[in-house]
Amino acid sequence: MTEASERKGKRSQYRWVWLSLINLCIHLTDGLVTYINTPDLGMEANILVSRFGLGWGALFTANLIGFLCIAWMAWDFCRYEHVKIPARSWFDYYMRLFYGDDYKPYWCLYRFSGNWKSKLAMISYSVYWGLTVGAVVPVLGWILYMADAEPSWWHSMRFSFITALIVAYTALAKWIRDGYRSGSQLQEGE
């Protein structure tokens, strides 16, 4: 198995800053439309407010901590470069990356990989995109509410969760596909 390059890619060197700023804008917009629609937080769905009765301070703190985690995830996957491994398929690439060349196909069901750098980059990529796209749903829900155009089937909490899961798993597949393609280009170059 080949080693990952430690240098930063030219395209992605500061990409994490832009991704973090976009995410910050989403969270600030969410806070603004929440304040406009429910300044007393009576309609807020966040568990800290709806269940535990905490106010704006807890909501702000939770969003700040969440944003910092998301910015860290963006930094983590943006500085990662895929390991170029010749592989026959996406699954083969995934297994070689995390379990070595002499893997058994069923190892992914119960064995943990020691390749933490790649695993963390993959999870960061997936969770970042899931949470970012999922965070847009409540903002759209508030905007629809403000326009009195909220459809009866709309429940932003449920849609946000489902959207985040779908996007996270799609991003996971994309991350593996991109790594596989980098290894395919290595095979074609030989």
mmCIF file of C-alpha atoms in Angstrom:
data_model
loop_
_atom_site.group_PDB
_atom_site.id
_atom_site.type_symbol
_atom_site.label_atom_id
_atom_site.label_comp_id
_atom_site.label_asym_id
_atom_site.label_seq_id
_atom_site.Cartn_x
_atom_site.Cartn_y
_atom_site.Cartn_z
ATOM 1 C CA MET A 1 0.000 0.000 0.000
ATOM 2 C CA THR A 2 1.324 3.421 -0.877
ATOM 3 C CA GLU A 3 1.678 6.263 1.607
ATOM 4 C CA ALA A 4 -0.522 9.348 1.528
ATOM 5 C CA SER A 5 1.101 12.555 0.483
ATOM 6 C CA GLU A 6 1.468 14.997 3.366
ATOM 7 C CA ARG A 7 1.454 18.134 1.209
ATOM 8 C CA LYS A 8 -1.650 20.206 0.705
ATOM 9 C CA GLY A 9 -3.309 20.210 -2.686
ATOM 10 C CA LYS A 10 -3.277 23.557 -4.496
ATOM 11 C CA ARG A 11 -7.049 23.493 -5.013
ATOM 12 C CA SER A 12 -7.940 22.643 -1.442
ATOM 13 C CA GLN A 13 -5.369 24.570 0.574
ATOM 14 C CA TYR A 14 -7.839 27.246 1.778
ATOM 15 C CA ARG A 15 -11.078 25.606 0.672
ATOM 16 C CA TRP A 16 -11.942 24.831 4.293
ATOM 17 C CA VAL A 17 -12.178 28.583 4.985
ATOM 18 C CA TRP A 18 -14.782 29.055 2.247
ATOM 19 C CA LEU A 19 -16.721 25.977 3.306
ATOM 20 C CA SER A 20 -16.702 27.198 6.903
ATOM 21 C CA LEU A 21 -17.866 30.683 5.883
ATOM 22 C CA ILE A 22 -20.739 29.219 3.869
ATOM 23 C CA ASN A 23 -21.703 27.127 6.873
ATOM 24 C CA LEU A 24 -21.465 30.169 9.153
ATOM 25 C CA CYS A 25 -23.838 32.060 6.848
ATOM 26 C CA ILE A 26 -26.340 29.197 7.047
ATOM 27 C CA HIS A 27 -26.209 29.221 10.863
ATOM 28 C CA LEU A 28 -26.477 33.018 11.100
ATOM 29 C CA THR A 29 -29.475 32.944 8.769
ATOM 30 C CA ASP A 30 -31.038 30.247 10.914
ATOM 31 C CA GLY A 31 -30.549 32.377 14.025
ATOM 32 C CA LEU A 32 -32.002 35.449 12.292
ATOM 33 C CA VAL A 33 -35.147 33.747 11.005
ATOM 34 C CA THR A 34 -35.594 32.027 14.363
ATOM 35 C CA TYR A 35 -35.415 35.390 16.123
ATOM 36 C CA ILE A 36 -37.845 36.982 13.652
ATOM 37 C CA ASN A 37 -40.392 34.154 13.891
ATOM 38 C CA THR A 38 -40.167 33.262 17.555
ATOM 39 C CA PRO A 39 -38.250 35.768 19.692
ATOM 40 C CA ASP A 40 -39.532 34.043 22.829
ATOM 41 C CA LEU A 41 -38.384 30.644 21.407
ATOM 42 C CA GLY A 42 -41.912 29.244 21.832
ATOM 43 C CA MET A 43 -41.734 27.436 18.467
ATOM 44 C CA GLU A 44 -38.052 26.440 18.614
ATOM 45 C CA ALA A 45 -37.486 22.734 17.987
ATOM 46 C CA ASN A 46 -33.991 22.509 19.469
ATOM 47 C CA ILE A 47 -34.027 20.085 22.409
ATOM 48 C CA LEU A 48 -32.159 22.532 24.650
ATOM 49 C CA VAL A 49 -35.070 24.941 24.335
ATOM 50 C CA SER A 50 -38.117 22.731 23.741
ATOM 51 C CA ARG A 51 -37.370 20.049 26.319
ATOM 52 C CA PHE A 52 -34.987 21.595 28.843
ATOM 53 C CA GLY A 53 -36.349 25.147 28.707
ATOM 54 C CA LEU A 54 -32.969 26.814 28.235
ATOM 55 C CA GLY A 55 -32.930 30.130 26.398
ATOM 56 C CA TRP A 56 -30.974 31.984 23.762
ATOM 57 C CA GLY A 57 -27.662 31.572 25.595
ATOM 58 C CA ALA A 58 -27.792 27.787 25.403
ATOM 59 C CA LEU A 59 -28.977 27.914 21.795
ATOM 60 C CA PHE A 60 -26.140 30.275 20.840
ATOM 61 C CA THR A 61 -23.545 28.190 22.701
ATOM 62 C CA ALA A 62 -24.731 24.942 21.104
ATOM 63 C CA ASN A 63 -24.650 26.505 17.643
ATOM 64 C CA LEU A 64 -21.173 27.934 18.247
ATOM 65 C CA ILE A 65 -19.816 24.573 19.384
ATOM 66 C CA GLY A 66 -21.522 22.883 16.414
ATOM 67 C CA PHE A 67 -20.056 25.421 14.001
ATOM 68 C CA LEU A 68 -16.537 24.985 15.419
ATOM 69 C CA CYS A 69 -16.849 21.206 15.003
ATOM 70 C CA ILE A 70 -18.049 21.652 11.426
ATOM 71 C CA ALA A 71 -15.172 24.045 10.635
ATOM 72 C CA TRP A 72 -12.722 21.511 12.089
ATOM 73 C CA MET A 73 -14.247 18.747 9.928
ATOM 74 C CA ALA A 74 -13.882 20.941 6.818
ATOM 75 C CA TRP A 75 -10.249 21.630 7.718
ATOM 76 C CA ASP A 76 -9.621 17.924 8.251
ATOM 77 C CA PHE A 77 -10.976 16.638 4.950
ATOM 78 C CA CYS A 78 -9.684 19.587 2.892
ATOM 79 C CA ARG A 79 -6.068 18.920 3.867
ATOM 80 C CA TYR A 80 -6.370 15.197 3.159
ATOM 81 C CA GLU A 81 -5.212 13.796 -0.168
ATOM 82 C CA HIS A 82 -6.493 10.422 -1.264
ATOM 83 C CA VAL A 83 -4.081 7.556 -1.074
ATOM 84 C CA LYS A 84 -3.478 6.279 -4.583
ATOM 85 C CA ILE A 85 -4.039 2.533 -4.506
ATOM 86 C CA PRO A 86 -4.606 0.439 -7.631
ATOM 87 C CA ALA A 87 -7.966 -1.249 -7.054
ATOM 88 C CA ARG A 88 -10.543 -3.235 -9.033
ATOM 89 C CA SER A 89 -13.630 -1.553 -7.543
ATOM 90 C CA TRP A 90 -14.797 0.951 -4.952
ATOM 91 C CA PHE A 91 -15.082 -1.818 -2.398
ATOM 92 C CA ASP A 92 -11.590 -3.084 -3.227
ATOM 93 C CA TYR A 93 -10.220 0.442 -2.825
ATOM 94 C CA TYR A 94 -11.979 0.857 0.533
ATOM 95 C CA MET A 95 -10.756 -2.499 1.853
ATOM 96 C CA ARG A 96 -7.164 -2.016 0.663
ATOM 97 C CA LEU A 97 -7.062 1.451 2.171
ATOM 98 C CA PHE A 98 -8.326 0.380 5.577
ATOM 99 C CA TYR A 99 -7.257 -3.280 5.847
ATOM 100 C CA GLY A 100 -4.297 -3.736 3.499
ATOM 101 C CA ASP A 101 -3.774 -5.721 0.337
ATOM 102 C CA ASP A 102 -4.463 -9.147 1.841
ATOM 103 C CA TYR A 103 -7.876 -8.306 3.318
ATOM 104 C CA LYS A 104 -10.835 -10.614 3.741
ATOM 105 C CA PRO A 105 -14.093 -9.083 2.391
ATOM 106 C CA TYR A 106 -15.999 -9.645 5.634
ATOM 107 C CA TRP A 107 -13.455 -7.773 7.797
ATOM 108 C CA CYS A 108 -15.395 -4.522 7.326
ATOM 109 C CA LEU A 109 -18.228 -6.053 9.379
ATOM 110 C CA TYR A 110 -16.293 -6.476 12.618
ATOM 111 C CA ARG A 111 -12.688 -5.268 12.379
ATOM 112 C CA PHE A 112 -11.476 -1.768 13.105
ATOM 113 C CA SER A 113 -8.957 -0.202 10.798
ATOM 114 C CA GLY A 114 -5.735 1.305 12.090
ATOM 115 C CA ASN A 115 -5.724 3.878 9.275
ATOM 116 C CA TRP A 116 -7.166 6.675 11.433
ATOM 117 C CA LYS A 117 -6.104 9.561 9.208
ATOM 118 C CA SER A 118 -8.057 8.270 6.216
ATOM 119 C CA LYS A 119 -10.988 7.124 8.350
ATOM 120 C CA LEU A 120 -11.254 10.526 10.046
ATOM 121 C CA ALA A 121 -11.087 12.367 6.707
ATOM 122 C CA MET A 122 -13.803 10.122 5.273
ATOM 123 C CA ILE A 123 -16.093 10.579 8.289
ATOM 124 C CA SER A 124 -15.417 14.340 8.420
ATOM 125 C CA TYR A 125 -16.320 14.693 4.750
ATOM 126 C CA SER A 126 -19.519 12.729 5.130
ATOM 127 C CA VAL A 127 -20.695 14.382 8.350
ATOM 128 C CA TYR A 128 -19.754 17.884 7.158
ATOM 129 C CA TRP A 129 -21.909 17.657 4.040
ATOM 130 C CA GLY A 130 -24.762 15.930 5.850
ATOM 131 C CA LEU A 131 -24.913 18.569 8.585
ATOM 132 C CA THR A 132 -24.438 21.477 6.189
ATOM 133 C CA VAL A 133 -27.225 20.481 3.824
ATOM 134 C CA GLY A 134 -29.386 19.326 6.736
ATOM 135 C CA ALA A 135 -29.004 22.775 8.354
ATOM 136 C CA VAL A 136 -30.519 24.449 5.303
ATOM 137 C CA VAL A 137 -33.840 22.625 5.795
ATOM 138 C CA PRO A 138 -34.915 24.433 9.006
ATOM 139 C CA VAL A 139 -33.950 27.755 7.425
ATOM 140 C CA LEU A 140 -36.203 26.979 4.461
ATOM 141 C CA GLY A 141 -38.919 25.875 6.883
ATOM 142 C CA TRP A 142 -38.779 29.233 8.685
ATOM 143 C CA ILE A 143 -38.799 31.122 5.393
ATOM 144 C CA LEU A 144 -41.862 29.162 4.237
ATOM 145 C CA TYR A 145 -43.473 29.886 7.606
ATOM 146 C CA MET A 146 -42.749 33.610 7.193
ATOM 147 C CA ALA A 147 -44.329 33.574 3.717
ATOM 148 C CA ASP A 148 -47.427 31.720 4.994
ATOM 149 C CA ALA A 149 -46.642 29.075 2.387
ATOM 150 C CA GLU A 150 -45.784 26.235 4.721
ATOM 151 C CA PRO A 151 -47.276 23.044 3.266
ATOM 152 C CA SER A 152 -49.173 20.798 5.673
ATOM 153 C CA TRP A 153 -46.718 17.931 5.112
ATOM 154 C CA TRP A 154 -43.717 20.060 6.019
ATOM 155 C CA HIS A 155 -41.987 19.136 9.239
ATOM 156 C CA SER A 156 -38.531 20.651 9.071
ATOM 157 C CA MET A 157 -37.048 18.598 11.916
ATOM 158 C CA ARG A 158 -37.889 15.289 10.231
ATOM 159 C CA PHE A 159 -36.873 16.514 6.771
ATOM 160 C CA SER A 160 -33.658 17.948 8.145
ATOM 161 C CA PHE A 161 -32.691 14.621 9.710
ATOM 162 C CA ILE A 162 -33.615 12.561 6.625
ATOM 163 C CA THR A 163 -31.848 15.016 4.298
ATOM 164 C CA ALA A 164 -28.718 15.001 6.469
ATOM 165 C CA LEU A 165 -28.589 11.186 6.437
ATOM 166 C CA ILE A 166 -29.092 10.917 2.682
ATOM 167 C CA VAL A 167 -26.459 13.560 1.949
ATOM 168 C CA ALA A 168 -23.992 12.051 4.458
ATOM 169 C CA TYR A 169 -24.226 8.585 2.887
ATOM 170 C CA THR A 170 -24.016 10.057 -0.613
ATOM 171 C CA ALA A 171 -20.903 12.016 0.421
ATOM 172 C CA LEU A 172 -19.428 8.830 1.881
ATOM 173 C CA ALA A 173 -19.901 7.061 -1.458
ATOM 174 C CA LYS A 174 -18.419 10.058 -3.297
ATOM 175 C CA TRP A 175 -15.383 10.108 -1.022
ATOM 176 C CA ILE A 176 -14.688 6.421 -1.714
ATOM 177 C CA ARG A 177 -15.342 6.894 -5.452
ATOM 178 C CA ASP A 178 -12.892 9.828 -5.609
ATOM 179 C CA GLY A 179 -10.222 7.738 -3.875
ATOM 180 C CA TYR A 180 -10.890 4.843 -6.232
ATOM 181 C CA ARG A 181 -10.570 7.164 -9.224
ATOM 182 C CA SER A 182 -7.234 8.484 -7.967
ATOM 183 C CA GLY A 183 -6.000 4.875 -7.809
ATOM 184 C CA SER A 184 -7.479 4.133 -11.271
ATOM 185 C CA GLN A 185 -5.474 6.998 -12.733
ATOM 186 C CA LEU A 186 -2.381 5.461 -11.154
ATOM 187 C CA GLN A 187 -3.139 2.128 -12.875
ATOM 188 C CA GLU A 188 -3.684 3.798 -16.246
ATOM 189 C CA GLY A 189 -0.392 5.699 -15.921
ATOM 190 C CA GLU A 190 1.621 2.515 -15.434
#
